[in-house]
Amino acid sequence: MPSDLAGLAALLYAAVPGYLYLVRYERHRLRERPSAAREIAELFSVGAFATLAAAASVLTLAEYVPGLATLDGTLSGAAYARSHAGHLIRSGLLVLVLSTLACVALGELRGRRDGAGSWSTAPGTVWTELLRPQRGEADPRVCVLMDDDTQVHGSGHMVSDERDTYYRDVALHHPISIRRPGEAHPQPSDADFIIIPGAHIRLIEITVVPVHRSARN
């Protein structure tokens, strides 16, 4: 039973920080979906490293701060655990908090750094990046060609961050116009927003709109 609890604790201490690291990183940067084995290995390796670093910091801190479990006490075995259970619990919680904060910060910093570049190596993200207006630009003008030859014109509003482009929907906002198959010209739509499922998108044309030109219009 104790070995099972130790294994569960080790799993928790590696998985939670590692998972939050991946969440914060992918919040800023879409990337190629890795294999399950690769993603699990990355999650646990980052989480385990952060936890070990946090544990070393807490054990060092315990030499100067009362109420935390020391290295000598921790290695002494069950007798210390029974007499200093509060010390162990406080130290364990502090290790988890520190490792989690470290992983969140690392994921945030790495995501911002990797997402700041203009080049992306992750497949399917080219038009996703282009739909996001850069500094000095208004929402881009977008023309979406659907698989039934319908054309939808509007201003870029939002794109979902699904890794699979099949599920990566595009939302456009007013002014919106639609040219259906067989029609010569697009017809204005009264809709404020329109959502186009990624599964039905064949082609996307994006026109950058500078802020000063948008203001004049």
N, C-alpha and C. Protein backbone atom coordinates (compact mmCIF):
# COMPACT_ATOMS: atom_id res chain seq x y z
N MET A 1 0.80 -1.21 0.00
CA MET A 1 0.00 0.00 0.00
C MET A 1 0.84 1.27 0.00
N PRO A 2 1.87 1.38 0.91
CA PRO A 2 2.71 2.58 0.87
C PRO A 2 3.37 2.80 -0.48
N SER A 3 3.83 1.73 -1.13
CA SER A 3 4.47 1.87 -2.43
C SER A 3 3.49 2.38 -3.48
N ASP A 4 2.22 1.93 -3.37
CA ASP A 4 1.20 2.43 -4.30
C ASP A 4 0.96 3.93 -4.09
N LEU A 5 0.92 4.36 -2.83
CA LEU A 5 0.71 5.78 -2.53
C LEU A 5 1.89 6.61 -3.01
N ALA A 6 3.09 6.08 -2.85
CA ALA A 6 4.28 6.80 -3.31
C ALA A 6 4.27 6.94 -4.83
N GLY A 7 3.86 5.86 -5.51
CA GLY A 7 3.78 5.94 -6.97
C GLY A 7 2.74 6.93 -7.44
N LEU A 8 1.59 6.95 -6.75
CA LEU A 8 0.54 7.90 -7.10
C LEU A 8 0.99 9.34 -6.86
N ALA A 9 1.70 9.56 -5.76
CA ALA A 9 2.20 10.90 -5.46
C ALA A 9 3.22 11.34 -6.51
N ALA A 10 4.11 10.42 -6.90
CA ALA A 10 5.10 10.76 -7.93
C ALA A 10 4.43 11.10 -9.25
N LEU A 11 3.38 10.35 -9.59
CA LEU A 11 2.63 10.62 -10.81
C LEU A 11 1.98 12.00 -10.76
N LEU A 12 1.38 12.31 -9.62
CA LEU A 12 0.72 13.59 -9.45
C LEU A 12 1.71 14.74 -9.55
N TYR A 13 2.85 14.60 -8.90
CA TYR A 13 3.84 15.68 -8.85
C TYR A 13 4.51 15.92 -10.20
N ALA A 14 4.53 14.92 -11.05
CA ALA A 14 5.10 15.10 -12.38
C ALA A 14 4.04 15.52 -13.39
N ALA A 15 2.84 14.95 -13.28
CA ALA A 15 1.81 15.17 -14.30
C ALA A 15 1.19 16.56 -14.21
N VAL A 16 0.86 17.03 -13.01
CA VAL A 16 0.17 18.31 -12.87
C VAL A 16 1.02 19.47 -13.39
N PRO A 17 2.27 19.64 -12.91
CA PRO A 17 3.07 20.73 -13.46
C PRO A 17 3.34 20.59 -14.95
N GLY A 18 3.61 19.35 -15.41
CA GLY A 18 3.88 19.15 -16.83
C GLY A 18 2.69 19.47 -17.70
N TYR A 19 1.50 19.10 -17.24
CA TYR A 19 0.29 19.39 -18.01
C TYR A 19 0.07 20.90 -18.12
N LEU A 20 0.25 21.62 -17.02
CA LEU A 20 0.05 23.06 -17.05
C LEU A 20 1.10 23.75 -17.92
N TYR A 21 2.29 23.18 -17.96
CA TYR A 21 3.32 23.71 -18.86
C TYR A 21 2.85 23.62 -20.32
N LEU A 22 2.35 22.46 -20.72
CA LEU A 22 1.88 22.29 -22.10
C LEU A 22 0.69 23.20 -22.40
N VAL A 23 -0.21 23.36 -21.45
CA VAL A 23 -1.38 24.22 -21.66
C VAL A 23 -0.94 25.65 -21.91
N ARG A 24 -0.03 26.17 -21.09
CA ARG A 24 0.41 27.55 -21.26
C ARG A 24 1.21 27.73 -22.54
N TYR A 25 2.01 26.73 -22.89
CA TYR A 25 2.80 26.83 -24.13
C TYR A 25 1.89 26.85 -25.36
N GLU A 26 0.93 25.93 -25.39
CA GLU A 26 0.08 25.83 -26.57
C GLU A 26 -0.95 26.95 -26.64
N ARG A 27 -1.12 27.68 -25.55
CA ARG A 27 -2.01 28.84 -25.57
C ARG A 27 -1.49 29.91 -26.52
N HIS A 28 -0.18 29.98 -26.69
CA HIS A 28 0.43 31.01 -27.52
C HIS A 28 0.88 30.48 -28.87
N ARG A 29 0.98 29.19 -29.02
CA ARG A 29 1.53 28.68 -30.26
C ARG A 29 0.88 27.35 -30.63
N LEU A 30 0.25 27.34 -31.80
CA LEU A 30 -0.25 26.07 -32.33
C LEU A 30 0.94 25.28 -32.84
N ARG A 31 0.91 23.99 -32.66
CA ARG A 31 2.03 23.18 -33.11
C ARG A 31 1.52 21.87 -33.67
N GLU A 32 2.41 21.20 -34.36
CA GLU A 32 2.05 19.89 -34.89
C GLU A 32 1.70 18.95 -33.76
N ARG A 33 0.59 18.22 -33.95
CA ARG A 33 0.20 17.27 -32.91
C ARG A 33 1.24 16.16 -32.80
N PRO A 34 1.88 16.04 -31.64
CA PRO A 34 2.86 14.97 -31.49
C PRO A 34 2.18 13.65 -31.24
N SER A 35 2.96 12.57 -31.31
CA SER A 35 2.41 11.26 -30.95
C SER A 35 2.09 11.27 -29.46
N ALA A 36 1.20 10.34 -29.07
CA ALA A 36 0.82 10.27 -27.66
C ALA A 36 2.04 10.00 -26.79
N ALA A 37 2.91 9.11 -27.25
CA ALA A 37 4.11 8.77 -26.46
C ALA A 37 5.01 9.98 -26.29
N ARG A 38 5.17 10.75 -27.36
CA ARG A 38 6.04 11.93 -27.30
C ARG A 38 5.46 12.99 -26.37
N GLU A 39 4.15 13.20 -26.44
CA GLU A 39 3.51 14.21 -25.61
C GLU A 39 3.58 13.82 -24.13
N ILE A 40 3.34 12.54 -23.84
CA ILE A 40 3.42 12.08 -22.46
C ILE A 40 4.84 12.19 -21.94
N ALA A 41 5.81 11.85 -22.79
CA ALA A 41 7.21 11.94 -22.36
C ALA A 41 7.59 13.39 -22.07
N GLU A 42 7.14 14.31 -22.90
CA GLU A 42 7.45 15.72 -22.67
C GLU A 42 6.78 16.22 -21.39
N LEU A 43 5.52 15.83 -21.21
CA LEU A 43 4.77 16.25 -20.03
C LEU A 43 5.47 15.80 -18.75
N PHE A 44 5.82 14.51 -18.70
CA PHE A 44 6.41 13.97 -17.48
C PHE A 44 7.85 14.42 -17.28
N SER A 45 8.60 14.59 -18.36
CA SER A 45 9.99 15.01 -18.19
C SER A 45 10.08 16.44 -17.66
N VAL A 46 9.27 17.34 -18.21
CA VAL A 46 9.27 18.72 -17.72
C VAL A 46 8.74 18.78 -16.30
N GLY A 47 7.64 18.06 -16.03
CA GLY A 47 7.07 18.06 -14.69
C GLY A 47 8.00 17.46 -13.66
N ALA A 48 8.66 16.36 -14.01
CA ALA A 48 9.58 15.71 -13.07
C ALA A 48 10.78 16.61 -12.79
N PHE A 49 11.33 17.24 -13.81
CA PHE A 49 12.48 18.12 -13.62
C PHE A 49 12.11 19.30 -12.72
N ALA A 50 10.95 19.90 -12.97
CA ALA A 50 10.52 21.03 -12.15
C ALA A 50 10.29 20.60 -10.70
N THR A 51 9.71 19.41 -10.52
CA THR A 51 9.45 18.93 -9.17
C THR A 51 10.75 18.65 -8.42
N LEU A 52 11.72 18.05 -9.08
CA LEU A 52 13.01 17.79 -8.44
C LEU A 52 13.71 19.09 -8.06
N ALA A 53 13.64 20.07 -8.96
CA ALA A 53 14.26 21.36 -8.65
C ALA A 53 13.55 22.04 -7.49
N ALA A 54 12.22 21.95 -7.47
CA ALA A 54 11.46 22.55 -6.37
C ALA A 54 11.76 21.83 -5.06
N ALA A 55 11.87 20.49 -5.10
CA ALA A 55 12.16 19.73 -3.89
C ALA A 55 13.53 20.09 -3.33
N ALA A 56 14.51 20.25 -4.22
CA ALA A 56 15.84 20.65 -3.76
C ALA A 56 15.81 22.03 -3.11
N SER A 57 15.02 22.93 -3.68
CA SER A 57 14.91 24.28 -3.12
C SER A 57 14.25 24.25 -1.75
N VAL A 58 13.19 23.44 -1.60
CA VAL A 58 12.49 23.36 -0.32
C VAL A 58 13.36 22.72 0.74
N LEU A 59 14.11 21.68 0.39
CA LEU A 59 15.00 21.03 1.36
C LEU A 59 16.11 21.98 1.81
N THR A 60 16.58 22.80 0.88
CA THR A 60 17.58 23.80 1.25
C THR A 60 16.97 24.86 2.16
N LEU A 61 15.75 25.28 1.81
CA LEU A 61 15.06 26.28 2.62
C LEU A 61 14.76 25.77 4.02
N ALA A 62 14.52 24.47 4.14
CA ALA A 62 14.17 23.87 5.44
C ALA A 62 15.29 23.98 6.46
N GLU A 63 16.53 24.15 5.99
CA GLU A 63 17.65 24.31 6.91
C GLU A 63 17.61 25.65 7.63
N TYR A 64 16.84 26.59 7.09
CA TYR A 64 16.79 27.93 7.67
C TYR A 64 15.40 28.32 8.14
N VAL A 65 14.38 27.62 7.67
CA VAL A 65 13.00 27.95 8.02
C VAL A 65 12.39 26.80 8.80
N PRO A 66 11.95 27.03 10.00
CA PRO A 66 11.33 25.93 10.79
C PRO A 66 9.97 25.55 10.22
N GLY A 67 9.58 24.31 10.49
CA GLY A 67 8.27 23.85 10.05
C GLY A 67 8.28 23.11 8.74
N LEU A 68 9.47 22.98 8.11
CA LEU A 68 9.59 22.23 6.86
C LEU A 68 10.45 21.00 7.10
N ALA A 69 10.22 19.98 6.29
CA ALA A 69 10.96 18.72 6.44
C ALA A 69 12.38 18.90 5.93
N THR A 70 13.35 18.49 6.73
CA THR A 70 14.75 18.57 6.33
C THR A 70 15.17 17.33 5.56
N LEU A 71 16.32 17.41 4.91
CA LEU A 71 16.82 16.26 4.15
C LEU A 71 17.17 15.10 5.07
N ASP A 72 17.85 15.39 6.16
CA ASP A 72 18.22 14.32 7.09
C ASP A 72 16.98 13.65 7.68
N GLY A 73 15.98 14.48 8.03
CA GLY A 73 14.76 13.91 8.59
C GLY A 73 14.00 13.07 7.59
N THR A 74 13.94 13.54 6.37
CA THR A 74 13.22 12.80 5.33
C THR A 74 13.85 11.45 5.06
N LEU A 75 15.19 11.41 5.09
CA LEU A 75 15.90 10.15 4.82
C LEU A 75 15.92 9.22 6.02
N SER A 76 15.53 9.70 7.19
CA SER A 76 15.61 8.87 8.39
C SER A 76 14.52 7.81 8.45
N GLY A 77 13.43 7.99 7.67
CA GLY A 77 12.44 6.93 7.58
C GLY A 77 11.13 7.20 8.27
N ALA A 78 10.44 6.10 8.64
CA ALA A 78 9.06 6.17 9.13
C ALA A 78 8.95 6.89 10.46
N ALA A 79 9.95 6.77 11.31
CA ALA A 79 9.87 7.41 12.63
C ALA A 79 9.75 8.92 12.49
N TYR A 80 10.51 9.49 11.61
CA TYR A 80 10.44 10.94 11.37
C TYR A 80 9.09 11.32 10.76
N ALA A 81 8.59 10.48 9.85
CA ALA A 81 7.31 10.76 9.21
C ALA A 81 6.17 10.79 10.22
N ARG A 82 6.23 9.90 11.23
CA ARG A 82 5.17 9.87 12.24
C ARG A 82 5.26 11.07 13.17
N SER A 83 6.46 11.46 13.53
CA SER A 83 6.61 12.55 14.50
C SER A 83 6.59 13.94 13.86
N HIS A 84 6.81 14.00 12.56
CA HIS A 84 6.85 15.30 11.87
C HIS A 84 5.96 15.27 10.62
N ALA A 85 4.78 14.70 10.77
CA ALA A 85 3.87 14.61 9.62
C ALA A 85 3.52 15.99 9.06
N GLY A 86 3.32 16.96 9.94
CA GLY A 86 2.98 18.32 9.49
C GLY A 86 4.09 18.93 8.66
N HIS A 87 5.34 18.67 9.06
CA HIS A 87 6.47 19.19 8.29
C HIS A 87 6.47 18.61 6.88
N LEU A 88 6.23 17.31 6.79
CA LEU A 88 6.23 16.66 5.48
C LEU A 88 5.08 17.17 4.60
N ILE A 89 3.92 17.35 5.20
CA ILE A 89 2.77 17.83 4.42
C ILE A 89 3.02 19.24 3.91
N ARG A 90 3.53 20.11 4.78
CA ARG A 90 3.81 21.49 4.36
C ARG A 90 4.87 21.51 3.26
N SER A 91 5.90 20.71 3.42
CA SER A 91 6.96 20.67 2.41
C SER A 91 6.44 20.12 1.09
N GLY A 92 5.62 19.06 1.19
CA GLY A 92 5.07 18.48 -0.04
C GLY A 92 4.19 19.45 -0.80
N LEU A 93 3.35 20.18 -0.07
CA LEU A 93 2.49 21.17 -0.73
C LEU A 93 3.31 22.30 -1.34
N LEU A 94 4.35 22.72 -0.64
CA LEU A 94 5.19 23.79 -1.16
C LEU A 94 5.93 23.35 -2.42
N VAL A 95 6.39 22.12 -2.43
CA VAL A 95 7.05 21.59 -3.63
C VAL A 95 6.09 21.59 -4.82
N LEU A 96 4.87 21.14 -4.61
CA LEU A 96 3.89 21.10 -5.69
C LEU A 96 3.56 22.49 -6.20
N VAL A 97 3.40 23.44 -5.27
CA VAL A 97 3.09 24.82 -5.68
C VAL A 97 4.24 25.42 -6.48
N LEU A 98 5.46 25.25 -5.98
CA LEU A 98 6.61 25.84 -6.66
C LEU A 98 6.84 25.22 -8.04
N SER A 99 6.72 23.90 -8.13
CA SER A 99 6.93 23.24 -9.42
C SER A 99 5.84 23.62 -10.41
N THR A 100 4.61 23.77 -9.92
CA THR A 100 3.51 24.17 -10.80
C THR A 100 3.72 25.60 -11.31
N LEU A 101 4.07 26.51 -10.43
CA LEU A 101 4.32 27.89 -10.84
C LEU A 101 5.49 27.97 -11.83
N ALA A 102 6.52 27.18 -11.57
CA ALA A 102 7.68 27.18 -12.47
C ALA A 102 7.29 26.69 -13.86
N CYS A 103 6.47 25.63 -13.94
CA CYS A 103 6.05 25.09 -15.23
C CYS A 103 5.12 26.05 -15.97
N VAL A 104 4.23 26.70 -15.23
CA VAL A 104 3.34 27.68 -15.86
C VAL A 104 4.17 28.83 -16.44
N ALA A 105 5.13 29.32 -15.67
CA ALA A 105 5.97 30.41 -16.14
C ALA A 105 6.82 29.98 -17.34
N LEU A 106 7.38 28.77 -17.28
CA LEU A 106 8.19 28.27 -18.38
C LEU A 106 7.36 28.11 -19.65
N GLY A 107 6.16 27.54 -19.52
CA GLY A 107 5.30 27.39 -20.69
C GLY A 107 4.90 28.73 -21.28
N GLU A 108 4.62 29.70 -20.41
CA GLU A 108 4.24 31.04 -20.87
C GLU A 108 5.39 31.70 -21.62
N LEU A 109 6.59 31.66 -21.02
CA LEU A 109 7.74 32.30 -21.64
C LEU A 109 8.12 31.63 -22.96
N ARG A 110 8.12 30.31 -22.96
CA ARG A 110 8.48 29.61 -24.19
C ARG A 110 7.44 29.82 -25.28
N GLY A 111 6.15 29.82 -24.88
CA GLY A 111 5.10 30.05 -25.86
C GLY A 111 5.17 31.43 -26.46
N ARG A 112 5.41 32.45 -25.63
CA ARG A 112 5.53 33.82 -26.14
C ARG A 112 6.74 33.96 -27.04
N ARG A 113 7.85 33.33 -26.65
CA ARG A 113 9.08 33.44 -27.45
C ARG A 113 8.91 32.75 -28.81
N ASP A 114 8.41 31.52 -28.79
CA ASP A 114 8.25 30.79 -30.05
C ASP A 114 7.14 31.37 -30.91
N GLY A 115 6.10 31.91 -30.27
CA GLY A 115 4.99 32.47 -31.03
C GLY A 115 5.26 33.85 -31.57
N ALA A 116 6.36 34.49 -31.11
CA ALA A 116 6.65 35.85 -31.55
C ALA A 116 7.24 35.90 -32.95
N GLY A 117 7.83 34.81 -33.40
CA GLY A 117 8.43 34.80 -34.73
C GLY A 117 7.38 34.79 -35.82
N SER A 118 7.76 35.28 -37.00
CA SER A 118 6.82 35.34 -38.11
C SER A 118 6.75 34.03 -38.87
N TRP A 119 7.68 33.12 -38.61
CA TRP A 119 7.68 31.84 -39.30
C TRP A 119 7.10 30.77 -38.42
N SER A 120 6.32 29.89 -39.02
CA SER A 120 5.74 28.79 -38.28
C SER A 120 6.03 27.49 -39.01
N THR A 121 6.49 26.47 -38.29
CA THR A 121 6.77 25.18 -38.89
C THR A 121 5.66 24.19 -38.65
N ALA A 122 4.65 24.58 -37.90
CA ALA A 122 3.54 23.66 -37.63
C ALA A 122 2.58 23.65 -38.80
N PRO A 123 2.29 22.48 -39.39
CA PRO A 123 1.41 22.45 -40.55
C PRO A 123 0.00 22.91 -40.21
N GLY A 124 -0.62 23.63 -41.16
CA GLY A 124 -2.00 24.05 -40.98
C GLY A 124 -2.16 25.35 -40.24
N THR A 125 -1.06 26.01 -39.86
CA THR A 125 -1.18 27.23 -39.08
C THR A 125 -0.90 28.49 -39.89
N VAL A 126 -0.58 28.37 -41.16
CA VAL A 126 -0.21 29.54 -41.96
C VAL A 126 -1.34 30.54 -41.99
N TRP A 127 -2.53 30.11 -42.41
CA TRP A 127 -3.64 31.07 -42.53
C TRP A 127 -4.16 31.47 -41.17
N THR A 128 -3.96 30.62 -40.15
CA THR A 128 -4.37 31.00 -38.81
C THR A 128 -3.60 32.22 -38.34
N GLU A 129 -2.29 32.24 -38.59
CA GLU A 129 -1.48 33.39 -38.20
C GLU A 129 -1.85 34.62 -39.02
N LEU A 130 -2.14 34.44 -40.30
CA LEU A 130 -2.47 35.58 -41.16
C LEU A 130 -3.79 36.21 -40.79
N LEU A 131 -4.72 35.44 -40.22
CA LEU A 131 -6.02 35.99 -39.85
C LEU A 131 -5.95 36.87 -38.61
N ARG A 132 -4.81 36.85 -37.92
CA ARG A 132 -4.67 37.68 -36.73
C ARG A 132 -4.03 39.00 -37.13
N PRO A 133 -4.71 40.12 -36.92
CA PRO A 133 -4.13 41.41 -37.31
C PRO A 133 -2.88 41.72 -36.50
N GLN A 134 -1.88 42.27 -37.17
CA GLN A 134 -0.66 42.68 -36.51
C GLN A 134 -0.75 44.15 -36.12
N ARG A 135 0.24 44.65 -35.44
CA ARG A 135 0.24 46.05 -35.04
C ARG A 135 0.20 46.94 -36.28
N GLY A 136 -0.67 47.92 -36.27
CA GLY A 136 -0.82 48.82 -37.41
C GLY A 136 -1.80 48.32 -38.45
N GLU A 137 -2.49 47.22 -38.16
CA GLU A 137 -3.45 46.65 -39.11
C GLU A 137 -4.81 46.53 -38.45
N ALA A 138 -5.86 46.71 -39.25
CA ALA A 138 -7.22 46.42 -38.80
C ALA A 138 -7.51 44.95 -39.08
N ASP A 139 -8.71 44.49 -38.76
CA ASP A 139 -9.07 43.12 -39.09
C ASP A 139 -8.96 42.92 -40.59
N PRO A 140 -8.32 41.86 -41.04
CA PRO A 140 -8.13 41.67 -42.49
C PRO A 140 -9.44 41.37 -43.20
N ARG A 141 -9.48 41.73 -44.46
CA ARG A 141 -10.60 41.34 -45.32
C ARG A 141 -10.38 39.89 -45.75
N VAL A 142 -11.42 39.09 -45.65
CA VAL A 142 -11.28 37.65 -45.90
C VAL A 142 -12.33 37.18 -46.89
N CYS A 143 -11.89 36.38 -47.84
CA CYS A 143 -12.80 35.70 -48.76
C CYS A 143 -12.58 34.21 -48.61
N VAL A 144 -13.63 33.49 -48.25
CA VAL A 144 -13.54 32.04 -48.03
C VAL A 144 -14.28 31.33 -49.15
N LEU A 145 -13.59 30.43 -49.83
CA LEU A 145 -14.20 29.59 -50.86
C LEU A 145 -14.51 28.24 -50.22
N MET A 146 -15.81 27.88 -50.22
CA MET A 146 -16.21 26.63 -49.60
C MET A 146 -16.23 25.51 -50.62
N ASP A 147 -16.36 24.29 -50.16
CA ASP A 147 -16.24 23.15 -51.06
C ASP A 147 -17.40 23.01 -52.04
N ASP A 148 -18.50 23.77 -51.84
CA ASP A 148 -19.59 23.77 -52.81
C ASP A 148 -19.54 24.99 -53.72
N ASP A 149 -18.39 25.68 -53.75
CA ASP A 149 -18.13 26.88 -54.56
C ASP A 149 -18.81 28.14 -54.03
N THR A 150 -19.39 28.10 -52.86
CA THR A 150 -19.92 29.31 -52.23
C THR A 150 -18.74 30.17 -51.77
N GLN A 151 -18.85 31.48 -52.00
CA GLN A 151 -17.84 32.41 -51.53
C GLN A 151 -18.44 33.28 -50.43
N VAL A 152 -17.72 33.40 -49.33
CA VAL A 152 -18.17 34.23 -48.21
C VAL A 152 -17.13 35.33 -47.99
N HIS A 153 -17.58 36.59 -48.03
CA HIS A 153 -16.69 37.74 -47.85
C HIS A 153 -17.03 38.41 -46.52
N GLY A 154 -16.01 38.83 -45.82
CA GLY A 154 -16.22 39.54 -44.56
C GLY A 154 -14.90 39.95 -43.95
N SER A 155 -14.96 40.48 -42.75
CA SER A 155 -13.75 40.86 -42.01
C SER A 155 -13.41 39.76 -41.01
N GLY A 156 -12.13 39.44 -40.91
CA GLY A 156 -11.70 38.39 -40.00
C GLY A 156 -12.04 38.74 -38.56
N HIS A 157 -12.64 37.79 -37.87
CA HIS A 157 -13.02 38.02 -36.48
C HIS A 157 -12.32 37.06 -35.53
N MET A 158 -12.35 35.77 -35.84
CA MET A 158 -11.80 34.78 -34.91
C MET A 158 -11.56 33.48 -35.67
N VAL A 159 -10.59 32.73 -35.19
CA VAL A 159 -10.35 31.39 -35.71
C VAL A 159 -10.16 30.47 -34.52
N SER A 160 -10.79 29.30 -34.55
CA SER A 160 -10.64 28.37 -33.44
C SER A 160 -9.23 27.78 -33.46
N ASP A 161 -8.74 27.35 -32.30
CA ASP A 161 -7.35 26.89 -32.20
C ASP A 161 -7.23 25.38 -32.20
N GLU A 162 -8.17 24.70 -32.84
CA GLU A 162 -8.05 23.24 -32.96
C GLU A 162 -6.80 22.89 -33.77
N ARG A 163 -6.09 21.87 -33.35
CA ARG A 163 -4.89 21.48 -34.09
C ARG A 163 -5.24 20.90 -35.46
N ASP A 164 -6.34 20.16 -35.53
CA ASP A 164 -6.77 19.56 -36.77
C ASP A 164 -7.52 20.61 -37.59
N THR A 165 -7.03 20.91 -38.80
CA THR A 165 -7.67 21.95 -39.62
C THR A 165 -9.10 21.59 -39.98
N TYR A 166 -9.46 20.33 -39.91
CA TYR A 166 -10.84 19.92 -40.21
C TYR A 166 -11.82 20.57 -39.24
N TYR A 167 -11.38 20.80 -38.02
CA TYR A 167 -12.24 21.38 -36.99
C TYR A 167 -11.91 22.85 -36.72
N ARG A 168 -11.04 23.44 -37.50
CA ARG A 168 -10.62 24.81 -37.23
C ARG A 168 -11.54 25.79 -37.95
N ASP A 169 -12.59 26.20 -37.26
CA ASP A 169 -13.62 27.05 -37.87
C ASP A 169 -13.14 28.51 -37.95
N VAL A 170 -13.72 29.24 -38.90
CA VAL A 170 -13.39 30.65 -39.10
C VAL A 170 -14.65 31.48 -38.89
N ALA A 171 -14.54 32.54 -38.12
CA ALA A 171 -15.67 33.46 -37.90
C ALA A 171 -15.35 34.80 -38.56
N LEU A 172 -16.29 35.31 -39.33
CA LEU A 172 -16.17 36.62 -39.98
C LEU A 172 -17.22 37.55 -39.39
N HIS A 173 -16.92 38.86 -39.45
CA HIS A 173 -17.90 39.81 -38.94
C HIS A 173 -18.29 40.82 -40.03
N HIS A 174 -19.34 41.57 -39.76
CA HIS A 174 -19.91 42.56 -40.68
C HIS A 174 -18.82 43.55 -41.14
N PRO A 175 -18.86 43.99 -42.43
CA PRO A 175 -19.87 43.67 -43.46
C PRO A 175 -19.61 42.32 -44.12
N ILE A 176 -20.66 41.56 -44.29
CA ILE A 176 -20.58 40.21 -44.85
C ILE A 176 -21.39 40.14 -46.14
N SER A 177 -20.83 39.47 -47.13
CA SER A 177 -21.56 39.21 -48.36
C SER A 177 -21.28 37.78 -48.80
N ILE A 178 -22.25 37.19 -49.51
CA ILE A 178 -22.16 35.78 -49.88
C ILE A 178 -22.49 35.64 -51.37
N ARG A 179 -21.63 34.95 -52.11
CA ARG A 179 -21.91 34.62 -53.51
C ARG A 179 -22.11 33.12 -53.60
N ARG A 180 -23.34 32.74 -53.87
CA ARG A 180 -23.66 31.32 -53.95
C ARG A 180 -23.40 30.81 -55.36
N PRO A 181 -23.26 29.50 -55.55
CA PRO A 181 -23.01 28.95 -56.88
C PRO A 181 -24.07 29.40 -57.89
N GLY A 182 -23.62 29.84 -59.05
CA GLY A 182 -24.54 30.30 -60.09
C GLY A 182 -24.82 31.79 -60.06
N GLU A 183 -24.46 32.47 -58.96
CA GLU A 183 -24.69 33.91 -58.88
C GLU A 183 -23.47 34.66 -59.40
N ALA A 184 -23.72 35.81 -60.06
CA ALA A 184 -22.63 36.57 -60.67
C ALA A 184 -21.90 37.42 -59.64
N HIS A 185 -22.63 37.93 -58.64
CA HIS A 185 -22.02 38.84 -57.68
C HIS A 185 -22.42 38.45 -56.26
N PRO A 186 -21.58 38.78 -55.30
CA PRO A 186 -21.93 38.51 -53.89
C PRO A 186 -23.13 39.35 -53.47
N GLN A 187 -23.97 38.78 -52.62
CA GLN A 187 -25.13 39.49 -52.10
C GLN A 187 -24.89 39.86 -50.63
N PRO A 188 -25.16 41.13 -50.27
CA PRO A 188 -24.94 41.54 -48.88
C PRO A 188 -25.78 40.71 -47.91
N SER A 189 -25.23 40.48 -46.74
CA SER A 189 -25.93 39.75 -45.68
C SER A 189 -26.14 40.68 -44.48
N ASP A 190 -27.27 40.50 -43.82
CA ASP A 190 -27.56 41.31 -42.63
C ASP A 190 -26.90 40.74 -41.37
N ALA A 191 -26.24 39.61 -41.50
CA ALA A 191 -25.64 38.96 -40.33
C ALA A 191 -24.50 39.81 -39.77
N ASP A 192 -24.42 39.85 -38.46
CA ASP A 192 -23.29 40.52 -37.82
C ASP A 192 -22.05 39.62 -37.81
N PHE A 193 -22.28 38.32 -37.67
CA PHE A 193 -21.19 37.35 -37.66
C PHE A 193 -21.63 36.13 -38.46
N ILE A 194 -20.64 35.43 -38.99
CA ILE A 194 -20.91 34.17 -39.67
C ILE A 194 -19.76 33.22 -39.36
N ILE A 195 -20.09 31.97 -39.07
CA ILE A 195 -19.09 30.97 -38.72
C ILE A 195 -19.04 29.93 -39.84
N ILE A 196 -17.84 29.67 -40.34
CA ILE A 196 -17.65 28.73 -41.45
C ILE A 196 -16.88 27.53 -40.92
N PRO A 197 -17.47 26.34 -40.97
CA PRO A 197 -16.78 25.15 -40.47
C PRO A 197 -15.51 24.86 -41.27
N GLY A 198 -14.45 24.54 -40.57
CA GLY A 198 -13.19 24.26 -41.24
C GLY A 198 -13.28 23.10 -42.21
N ALA A 199 -14.18 22.15 -41.95
CA ALA A 199 -14.31 20.99 -42.82
C ALA A 199 -14.79 21.35 -44.21
N HIS A 200 -15.43 22.53 -44.37
CA HIS A 200 -16.00 22.91 -45.66
C HIS A 200 -15.20 24.01 -46.36
N ILE A 201 -14.03 24.34 -45.86
CA ILE A 201 -13.22 25.41 -46.44
C ILE A 201 -12.24 24.82 -47.46
N ARG A 202 -12.28 25.36 -48.67
CA ARG A 202 -11.34 24.94 -49.70
C ARG A 202 -10.19 25.92 -49.86
N LEU A 203 -10.50 27.21 -49.76
CA LEU A 203 -9.49 28.23 -50.01
C LEU A 203 -9.83 29.48 -49.20
N ILE A 204 -8.82 30.16 -48.71
CA ILE A 204 -9.01 31.42 -47.99
C ILE A 204 -8.12 32.48 -48.60
N GLU A 205 -8.72 33.62 -49.00
CA GLU A 205 -7.97 34.77 -49.49
C GLU A 205 -8.00 35.84 -48.40
N ILE A 206 -6.84 36.36 -48.05
CA ILE A 206 -6.72 37.31 -46.95
C ILE A 206 -6.07 38.59 -47.47
N THR A 207 -6.70 39.72 -47.21
CA THR A 207 -6.17 41.02 -47.61
C THR A 207 -5.91 41.85 -46.38
N VAL A 208 -4.67 42.26 -46.20
CA VAL A 208 -4.30 43.06 -45.03
C VAL A 208 -4.89 44.46 -45.18
N VAL A 209 -5.44 44.98 -44.10
CA VAL A 209 -6.06 46.31 -44.09
C VAL A 209 -5.31 47.18 -43.08
N PRO A 210 -4.50 48.15 -43.55
CA PRO A 210 -3.84 49.07 -42.61
C PRO A 210 -4.86 49.89 -41.83
N VAL A 211 -4.52 50.27 -40.63
CA VAL A 211 -5.45 51.01 -39.78
C VAL A 211 -5.85 52.33 -40.40
N HIS A 212 -4.91 53.06 -40.99
CA HIS A 212 -5.23 54.38 -41.54
C HIS A 212 -6.20 54.28 -42.71
N ARG A 213 -6.07 53.18 -43.53
CA ARG A 213 -7.00 53.03 -44.63
C ARG A 213 -8.37 52.65 -44.14
N SER A 214 -8.40 51.80 -43.08
CA SER A 214 -9.68 51.40 -42.51
C SER A 214 -10.41 52.60 -41.93
N ALA A 215 -9.66 53.52 -41.29
CA ALA A 215 -10.28 54.68 -40.68
C ALA A 215 -10.91 55.59 -41.73
N ARG A 216 -10.24 55.74 -42.89
CA ARG A 216 -10.80 56.58 -43.95
C ARG A 216 -12.06 55.98 -44.53
N ASN A 217 -12.08 54.61 -44.57
CA ASN A 217 -13.26 53.95 -45.13
C ASN A 217 -14.42 54.02 -44.14
